[in-house]
Short mmCIF file of C-alpha atoms in Angstrom, two decimals:
data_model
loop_
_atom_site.label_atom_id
_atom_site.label_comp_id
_atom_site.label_asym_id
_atom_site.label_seq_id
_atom_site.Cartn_x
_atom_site.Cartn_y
_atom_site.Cartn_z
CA UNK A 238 131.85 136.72 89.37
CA UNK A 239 132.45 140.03 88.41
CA UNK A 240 134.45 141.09 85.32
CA UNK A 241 137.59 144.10 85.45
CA UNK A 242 140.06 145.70 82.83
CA UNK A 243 143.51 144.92 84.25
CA UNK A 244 146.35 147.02 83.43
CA UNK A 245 148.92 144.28 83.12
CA UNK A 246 148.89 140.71 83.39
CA UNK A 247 152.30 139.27 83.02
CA UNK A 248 154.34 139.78 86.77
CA UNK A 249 158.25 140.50 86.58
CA UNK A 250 159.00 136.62 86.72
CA UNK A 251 156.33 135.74 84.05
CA UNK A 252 153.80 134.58 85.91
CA UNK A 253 150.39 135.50 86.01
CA UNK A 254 146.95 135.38 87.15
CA UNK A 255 143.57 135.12 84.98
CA UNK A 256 141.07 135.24 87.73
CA UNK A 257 141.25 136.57 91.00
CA UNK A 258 139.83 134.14 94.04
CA UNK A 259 138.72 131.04 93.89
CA UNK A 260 135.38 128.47 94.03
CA UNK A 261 137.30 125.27 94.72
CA UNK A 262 136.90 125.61 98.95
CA UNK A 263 139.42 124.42 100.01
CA UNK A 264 139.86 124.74 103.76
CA UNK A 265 143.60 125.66 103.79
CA UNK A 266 144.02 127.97 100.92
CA UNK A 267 146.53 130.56 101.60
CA UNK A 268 144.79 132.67 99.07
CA UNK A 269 142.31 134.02 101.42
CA UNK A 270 144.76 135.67 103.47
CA UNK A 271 144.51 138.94 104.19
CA UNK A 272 148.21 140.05 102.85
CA UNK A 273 147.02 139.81 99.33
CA UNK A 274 144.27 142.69 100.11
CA UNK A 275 140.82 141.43 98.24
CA UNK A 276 138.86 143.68 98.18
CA UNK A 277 135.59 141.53 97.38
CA UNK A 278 134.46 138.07 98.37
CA UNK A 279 137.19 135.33 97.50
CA UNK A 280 134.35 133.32 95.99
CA UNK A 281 133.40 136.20 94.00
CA UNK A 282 135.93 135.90 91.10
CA UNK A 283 137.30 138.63 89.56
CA UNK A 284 137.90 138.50 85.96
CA UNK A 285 140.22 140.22 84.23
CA UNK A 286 138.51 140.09 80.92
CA UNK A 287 141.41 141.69 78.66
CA UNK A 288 143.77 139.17 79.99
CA UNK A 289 144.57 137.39 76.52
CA UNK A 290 145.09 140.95 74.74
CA UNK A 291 147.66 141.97 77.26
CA UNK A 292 149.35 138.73 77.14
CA UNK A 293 149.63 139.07 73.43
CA UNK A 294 151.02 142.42 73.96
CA UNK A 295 153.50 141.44 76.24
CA UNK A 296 154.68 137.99 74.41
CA UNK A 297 155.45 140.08 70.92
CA UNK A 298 157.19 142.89 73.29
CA UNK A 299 159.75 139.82 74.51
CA UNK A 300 163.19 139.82 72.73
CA UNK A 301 163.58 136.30 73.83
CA UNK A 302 161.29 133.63 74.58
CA UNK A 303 160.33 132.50 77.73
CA UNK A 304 158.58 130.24 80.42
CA UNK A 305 154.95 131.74 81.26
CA UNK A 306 153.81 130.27 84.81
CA UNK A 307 150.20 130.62 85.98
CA UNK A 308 147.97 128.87 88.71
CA UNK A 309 150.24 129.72 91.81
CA UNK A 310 148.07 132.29 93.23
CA UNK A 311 144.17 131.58 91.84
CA UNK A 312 143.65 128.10 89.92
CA UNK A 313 142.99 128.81 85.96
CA UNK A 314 140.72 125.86 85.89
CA UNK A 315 137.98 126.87 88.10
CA UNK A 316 134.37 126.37 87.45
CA UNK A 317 133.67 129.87 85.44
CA UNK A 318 136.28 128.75 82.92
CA UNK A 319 133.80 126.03 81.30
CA UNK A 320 131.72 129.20 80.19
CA UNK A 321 134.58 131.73 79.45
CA UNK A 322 137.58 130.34 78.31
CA UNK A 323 139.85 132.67 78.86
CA UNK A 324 142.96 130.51 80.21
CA UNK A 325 142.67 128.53 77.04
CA UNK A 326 142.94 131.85 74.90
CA UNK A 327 145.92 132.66 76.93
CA UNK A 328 147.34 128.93 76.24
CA UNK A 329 146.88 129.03 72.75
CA UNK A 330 149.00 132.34 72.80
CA UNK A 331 151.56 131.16 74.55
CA UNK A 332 151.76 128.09 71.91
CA UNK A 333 151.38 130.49 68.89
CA UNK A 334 154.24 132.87 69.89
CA UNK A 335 156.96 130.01 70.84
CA UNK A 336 157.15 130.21 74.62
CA UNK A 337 156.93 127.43 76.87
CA UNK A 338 154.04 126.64 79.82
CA UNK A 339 154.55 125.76 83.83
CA UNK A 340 150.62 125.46 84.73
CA UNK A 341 148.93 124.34 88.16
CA UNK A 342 145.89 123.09 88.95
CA UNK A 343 143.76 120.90 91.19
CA UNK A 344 140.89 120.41 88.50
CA UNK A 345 140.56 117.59 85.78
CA UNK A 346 139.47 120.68 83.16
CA UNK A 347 142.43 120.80 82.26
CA UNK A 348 142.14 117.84 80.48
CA UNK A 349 139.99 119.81 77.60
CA UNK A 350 143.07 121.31 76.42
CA UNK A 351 145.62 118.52 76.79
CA UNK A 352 146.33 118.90 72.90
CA UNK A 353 147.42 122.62 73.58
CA UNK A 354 149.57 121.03 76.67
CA UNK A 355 150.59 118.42 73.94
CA UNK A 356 151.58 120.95 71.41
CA UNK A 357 153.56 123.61 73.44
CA UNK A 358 155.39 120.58 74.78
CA UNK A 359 156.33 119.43 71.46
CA UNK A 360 157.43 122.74 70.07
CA UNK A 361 159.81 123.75 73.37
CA UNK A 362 158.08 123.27 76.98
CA UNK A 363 155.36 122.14 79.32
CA UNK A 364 155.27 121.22 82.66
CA UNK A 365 151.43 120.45 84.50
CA UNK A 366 151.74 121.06 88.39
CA UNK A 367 149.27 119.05 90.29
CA UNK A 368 148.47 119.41 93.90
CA UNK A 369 147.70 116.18 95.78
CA UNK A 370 147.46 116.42 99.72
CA UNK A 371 144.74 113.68 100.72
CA UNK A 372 144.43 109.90 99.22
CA UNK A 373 141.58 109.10 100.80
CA UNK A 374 138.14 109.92 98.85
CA UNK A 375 135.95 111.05 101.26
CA UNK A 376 138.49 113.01 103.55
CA UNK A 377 139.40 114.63 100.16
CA UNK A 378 135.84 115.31 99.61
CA UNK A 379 136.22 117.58 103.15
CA UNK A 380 139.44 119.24 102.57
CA UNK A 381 139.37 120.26 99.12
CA UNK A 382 135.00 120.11 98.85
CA UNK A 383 134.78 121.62 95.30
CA UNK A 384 137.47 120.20 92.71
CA UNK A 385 138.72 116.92 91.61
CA UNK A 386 139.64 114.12 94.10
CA UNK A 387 143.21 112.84 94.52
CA UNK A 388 141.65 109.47 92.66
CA UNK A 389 140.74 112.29 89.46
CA UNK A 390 144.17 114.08 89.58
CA UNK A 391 146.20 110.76 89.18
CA UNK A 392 143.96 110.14 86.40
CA UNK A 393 145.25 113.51 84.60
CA UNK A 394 148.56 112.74 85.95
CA UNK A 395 148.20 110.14 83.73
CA UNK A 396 147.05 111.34 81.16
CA UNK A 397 149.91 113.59 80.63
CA UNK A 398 152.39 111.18 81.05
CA UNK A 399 150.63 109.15 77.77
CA UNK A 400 151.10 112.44 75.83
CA UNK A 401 154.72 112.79 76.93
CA UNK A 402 154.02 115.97 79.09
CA UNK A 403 156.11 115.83 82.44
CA UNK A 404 154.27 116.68 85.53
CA UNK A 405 155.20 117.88 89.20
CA UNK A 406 153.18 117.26 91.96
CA UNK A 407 152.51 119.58 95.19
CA UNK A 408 152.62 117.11 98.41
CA UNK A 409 151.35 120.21 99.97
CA UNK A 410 149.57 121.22 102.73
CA UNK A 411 150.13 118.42 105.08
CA UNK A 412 147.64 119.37 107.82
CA UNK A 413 148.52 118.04 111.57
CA UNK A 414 145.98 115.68 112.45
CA UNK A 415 144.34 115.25 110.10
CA UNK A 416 145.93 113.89 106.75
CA UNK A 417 149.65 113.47 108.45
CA UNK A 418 149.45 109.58 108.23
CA UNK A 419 152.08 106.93 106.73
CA UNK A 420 148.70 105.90 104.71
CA UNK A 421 148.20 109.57 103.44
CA UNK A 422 151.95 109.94 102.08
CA UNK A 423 152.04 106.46 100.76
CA UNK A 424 149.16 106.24 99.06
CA UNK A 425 149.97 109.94 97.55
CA UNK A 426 153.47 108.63 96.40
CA UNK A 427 151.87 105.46 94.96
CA UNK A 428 149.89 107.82 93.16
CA UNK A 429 153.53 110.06 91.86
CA UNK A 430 155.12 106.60 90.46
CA UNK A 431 152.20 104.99 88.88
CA UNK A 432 151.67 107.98 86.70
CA UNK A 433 155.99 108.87 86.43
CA UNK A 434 155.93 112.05 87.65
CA UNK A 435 159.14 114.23 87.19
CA UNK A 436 159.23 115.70 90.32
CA UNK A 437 157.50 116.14 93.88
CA UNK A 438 157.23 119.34 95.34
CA UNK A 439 157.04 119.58 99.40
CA UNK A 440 157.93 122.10 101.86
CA UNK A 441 157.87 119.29 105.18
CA UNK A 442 155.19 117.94 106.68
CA UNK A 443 152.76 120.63 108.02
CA UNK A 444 151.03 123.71 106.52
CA UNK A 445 151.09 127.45 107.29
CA UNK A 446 148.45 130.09 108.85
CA UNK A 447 147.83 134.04 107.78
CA UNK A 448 145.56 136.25 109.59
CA UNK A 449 142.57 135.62 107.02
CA UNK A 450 143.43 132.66 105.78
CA UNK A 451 143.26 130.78 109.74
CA UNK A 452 140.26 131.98 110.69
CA UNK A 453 138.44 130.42 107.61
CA UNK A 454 140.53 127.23 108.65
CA UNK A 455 139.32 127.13 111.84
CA UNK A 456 136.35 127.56 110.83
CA UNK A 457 136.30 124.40 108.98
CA UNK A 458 137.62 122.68 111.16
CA UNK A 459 134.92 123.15 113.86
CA UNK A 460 132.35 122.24 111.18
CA UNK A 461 134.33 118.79 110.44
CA UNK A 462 136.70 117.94 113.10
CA UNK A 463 134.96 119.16 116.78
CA UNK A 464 137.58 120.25 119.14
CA UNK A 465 140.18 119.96 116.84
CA UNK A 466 140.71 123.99 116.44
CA UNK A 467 141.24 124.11 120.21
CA UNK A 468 144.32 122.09 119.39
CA UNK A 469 145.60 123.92 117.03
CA UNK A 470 145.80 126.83 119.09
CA UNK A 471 147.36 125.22 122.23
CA UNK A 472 149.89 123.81 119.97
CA UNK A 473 150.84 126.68 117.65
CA UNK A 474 149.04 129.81 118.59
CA UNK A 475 149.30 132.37 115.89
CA UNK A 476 152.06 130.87 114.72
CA UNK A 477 152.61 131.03 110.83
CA UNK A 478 154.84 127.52 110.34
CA UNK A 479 152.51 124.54 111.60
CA UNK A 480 155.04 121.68 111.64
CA UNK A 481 153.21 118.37 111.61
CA UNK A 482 154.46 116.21 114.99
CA UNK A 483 155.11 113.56 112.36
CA UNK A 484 157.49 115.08 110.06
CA UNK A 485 160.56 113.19 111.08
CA UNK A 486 158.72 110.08 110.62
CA UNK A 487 157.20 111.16 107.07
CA UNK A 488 159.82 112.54 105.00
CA UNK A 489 161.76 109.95 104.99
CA UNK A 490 159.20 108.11 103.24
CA UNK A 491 159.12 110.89 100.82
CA UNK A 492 162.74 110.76 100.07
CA UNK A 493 163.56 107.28 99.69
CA UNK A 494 160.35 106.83 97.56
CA UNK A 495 162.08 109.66 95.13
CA UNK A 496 165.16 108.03 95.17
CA UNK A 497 164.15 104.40 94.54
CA UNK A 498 162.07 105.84 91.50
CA UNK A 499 164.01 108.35 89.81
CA UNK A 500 161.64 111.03 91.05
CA UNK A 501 163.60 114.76 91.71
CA UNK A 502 162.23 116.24 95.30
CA UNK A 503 164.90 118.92 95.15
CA UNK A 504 162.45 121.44 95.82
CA UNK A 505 164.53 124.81 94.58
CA UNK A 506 166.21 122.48 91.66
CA UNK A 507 162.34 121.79 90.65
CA UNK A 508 161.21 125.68 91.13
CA UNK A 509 164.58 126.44 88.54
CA UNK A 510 163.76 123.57 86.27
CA UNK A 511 160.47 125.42 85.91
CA UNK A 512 161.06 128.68 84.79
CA UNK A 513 164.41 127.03 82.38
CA UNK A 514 163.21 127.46 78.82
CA UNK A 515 165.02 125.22 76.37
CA UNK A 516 168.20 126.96 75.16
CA UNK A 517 168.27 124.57 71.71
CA UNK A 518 165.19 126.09 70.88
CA UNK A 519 165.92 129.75 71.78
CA UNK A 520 168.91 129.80 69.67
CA UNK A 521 166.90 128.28 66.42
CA UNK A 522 163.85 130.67 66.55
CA UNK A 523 165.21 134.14 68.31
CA UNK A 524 168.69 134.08 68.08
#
């Protein structure tokens, strides 16, 4: 990893982005592509070390309070965290000041500052994203080589649910032959209303492909799947929307699992309820 002073930290919708890359491995990650113009190794991480003095800057320069969103682009909770903290200096800014948390992650560290979670839940909102695309352990162990099984997530899932934290989780990717099964999605959704998830994100069956980003897929793929790649391209080409052949089969599942279980898959309703902070307590505190 290599350490930078960033400028600003807080984007125009109030998300934002500790670290810069990634160590989790994952063989899909969109991150990599080469629209978002890294100019060193992904798994070199960038750090932007002044992160929690700029967010403090720009929370007291707020008139109103608001949600903060991180983990979209670059996962807060990757390995280098343990030793540097940072995304739990940010947290405990974000719970000092009054605003509210949407956080995503694939890794179980984030159960080291549940009582943060816990706290800025109490006082006006927190919502814990967790992505879950393979149930079975060992395929996991391929896709997604360096973070937390699906098995581990459900535990935080959990976890969360005990503390009274509600939680969204990404059924996303969906890669064509590989984890587009009934057993994949039902054993994922088994997963969702065990642990009473609020909602379940999911943009279809399938995934998508950037120049960048495809190259280290296929990559993967010939180490793990022989002959599979050659698929791929006879199938899709370069195309950037990589529909599973199952879809029509599989979100129907996915729906009428929700439904049954009082579980929102409104997928722009769920990106809204997100960034909603909780009027009651805007009007007490800044009104």
């Amino acid at each position: 990893m290599h350490f930078v002073d960033a400028k600003g930290l807080l984007s125009a919708h109030n998300g934002m982005n500790i670290y810069r890359g990634c160590t989790h491995g994952c063989i899909y990650c969109d991150s990599r592509s080469c629209c978002y113009n890294f100019t060193h190794e992904f798994e070199d991480i960038e750090v932007k070390r002044n992160a929690p003095q700029l967010l403090e800057q720009a929370l007291r320069a707020k008139r109103r309070p608001c949600m903060i969103g991180t983990g979209a682009m670059c996962d807060p909770y990757m390995h280098c965290e343990e030793e540097l903290g940072l995304t739990r200096r940010c947290i405990e800014l974000i719970e000092r000041y009054g605003f509210g948390l949407s956080i995503q992650t694939k890794s179980d560290r984030i159960l080291r500052d549940i009582d943060l979670l816990a706290r800025i839940n109490r006082k006006t909102k927190c919502v814990v994203q967790i992505t879950m695309t393979t149930y079975d352990e060992e395929l996991c162990r391929i896709v997604e080589p360096n973070v937390s099984t699906t098995a581990r997530r459900f535990e935080v899932l959990q976890a969360m649910h005990e503390r009274g934290i509600p939680t969204i989780v990404w059924m996303t990717p969906i890669l064509p032959w590989i984890n587009d099964t009934r057993e994949n999605v039902e054993g994922i959704l088994d997963y969702c209303v065990r642990a009473h998830v609020y909602g379940i994100i999911t943009f279809g069956m399938g995934m998508t492909l950037r120049d960048g980003d495809r190259e280290y897929y296929y990559a993967a793929l010939d180490r793990h799947f022989p002959g599979l790649s050659t698929r791929y391209r006879q199938t899709y080409g370069n195309a950037y929307e990589l529909p599973s052949p199952h879809h029509e089969t599989l979100m129907p599942i996915v729906y009428e699992t929700c439904r049954r279980h009082g579980i929102r898959s409104d997928t722009g309703g769920l990106f809204a309820w997100m960034h909603e902070f909780p009027e009651k307590f805007e009007q007490l505190s800044w009104g």
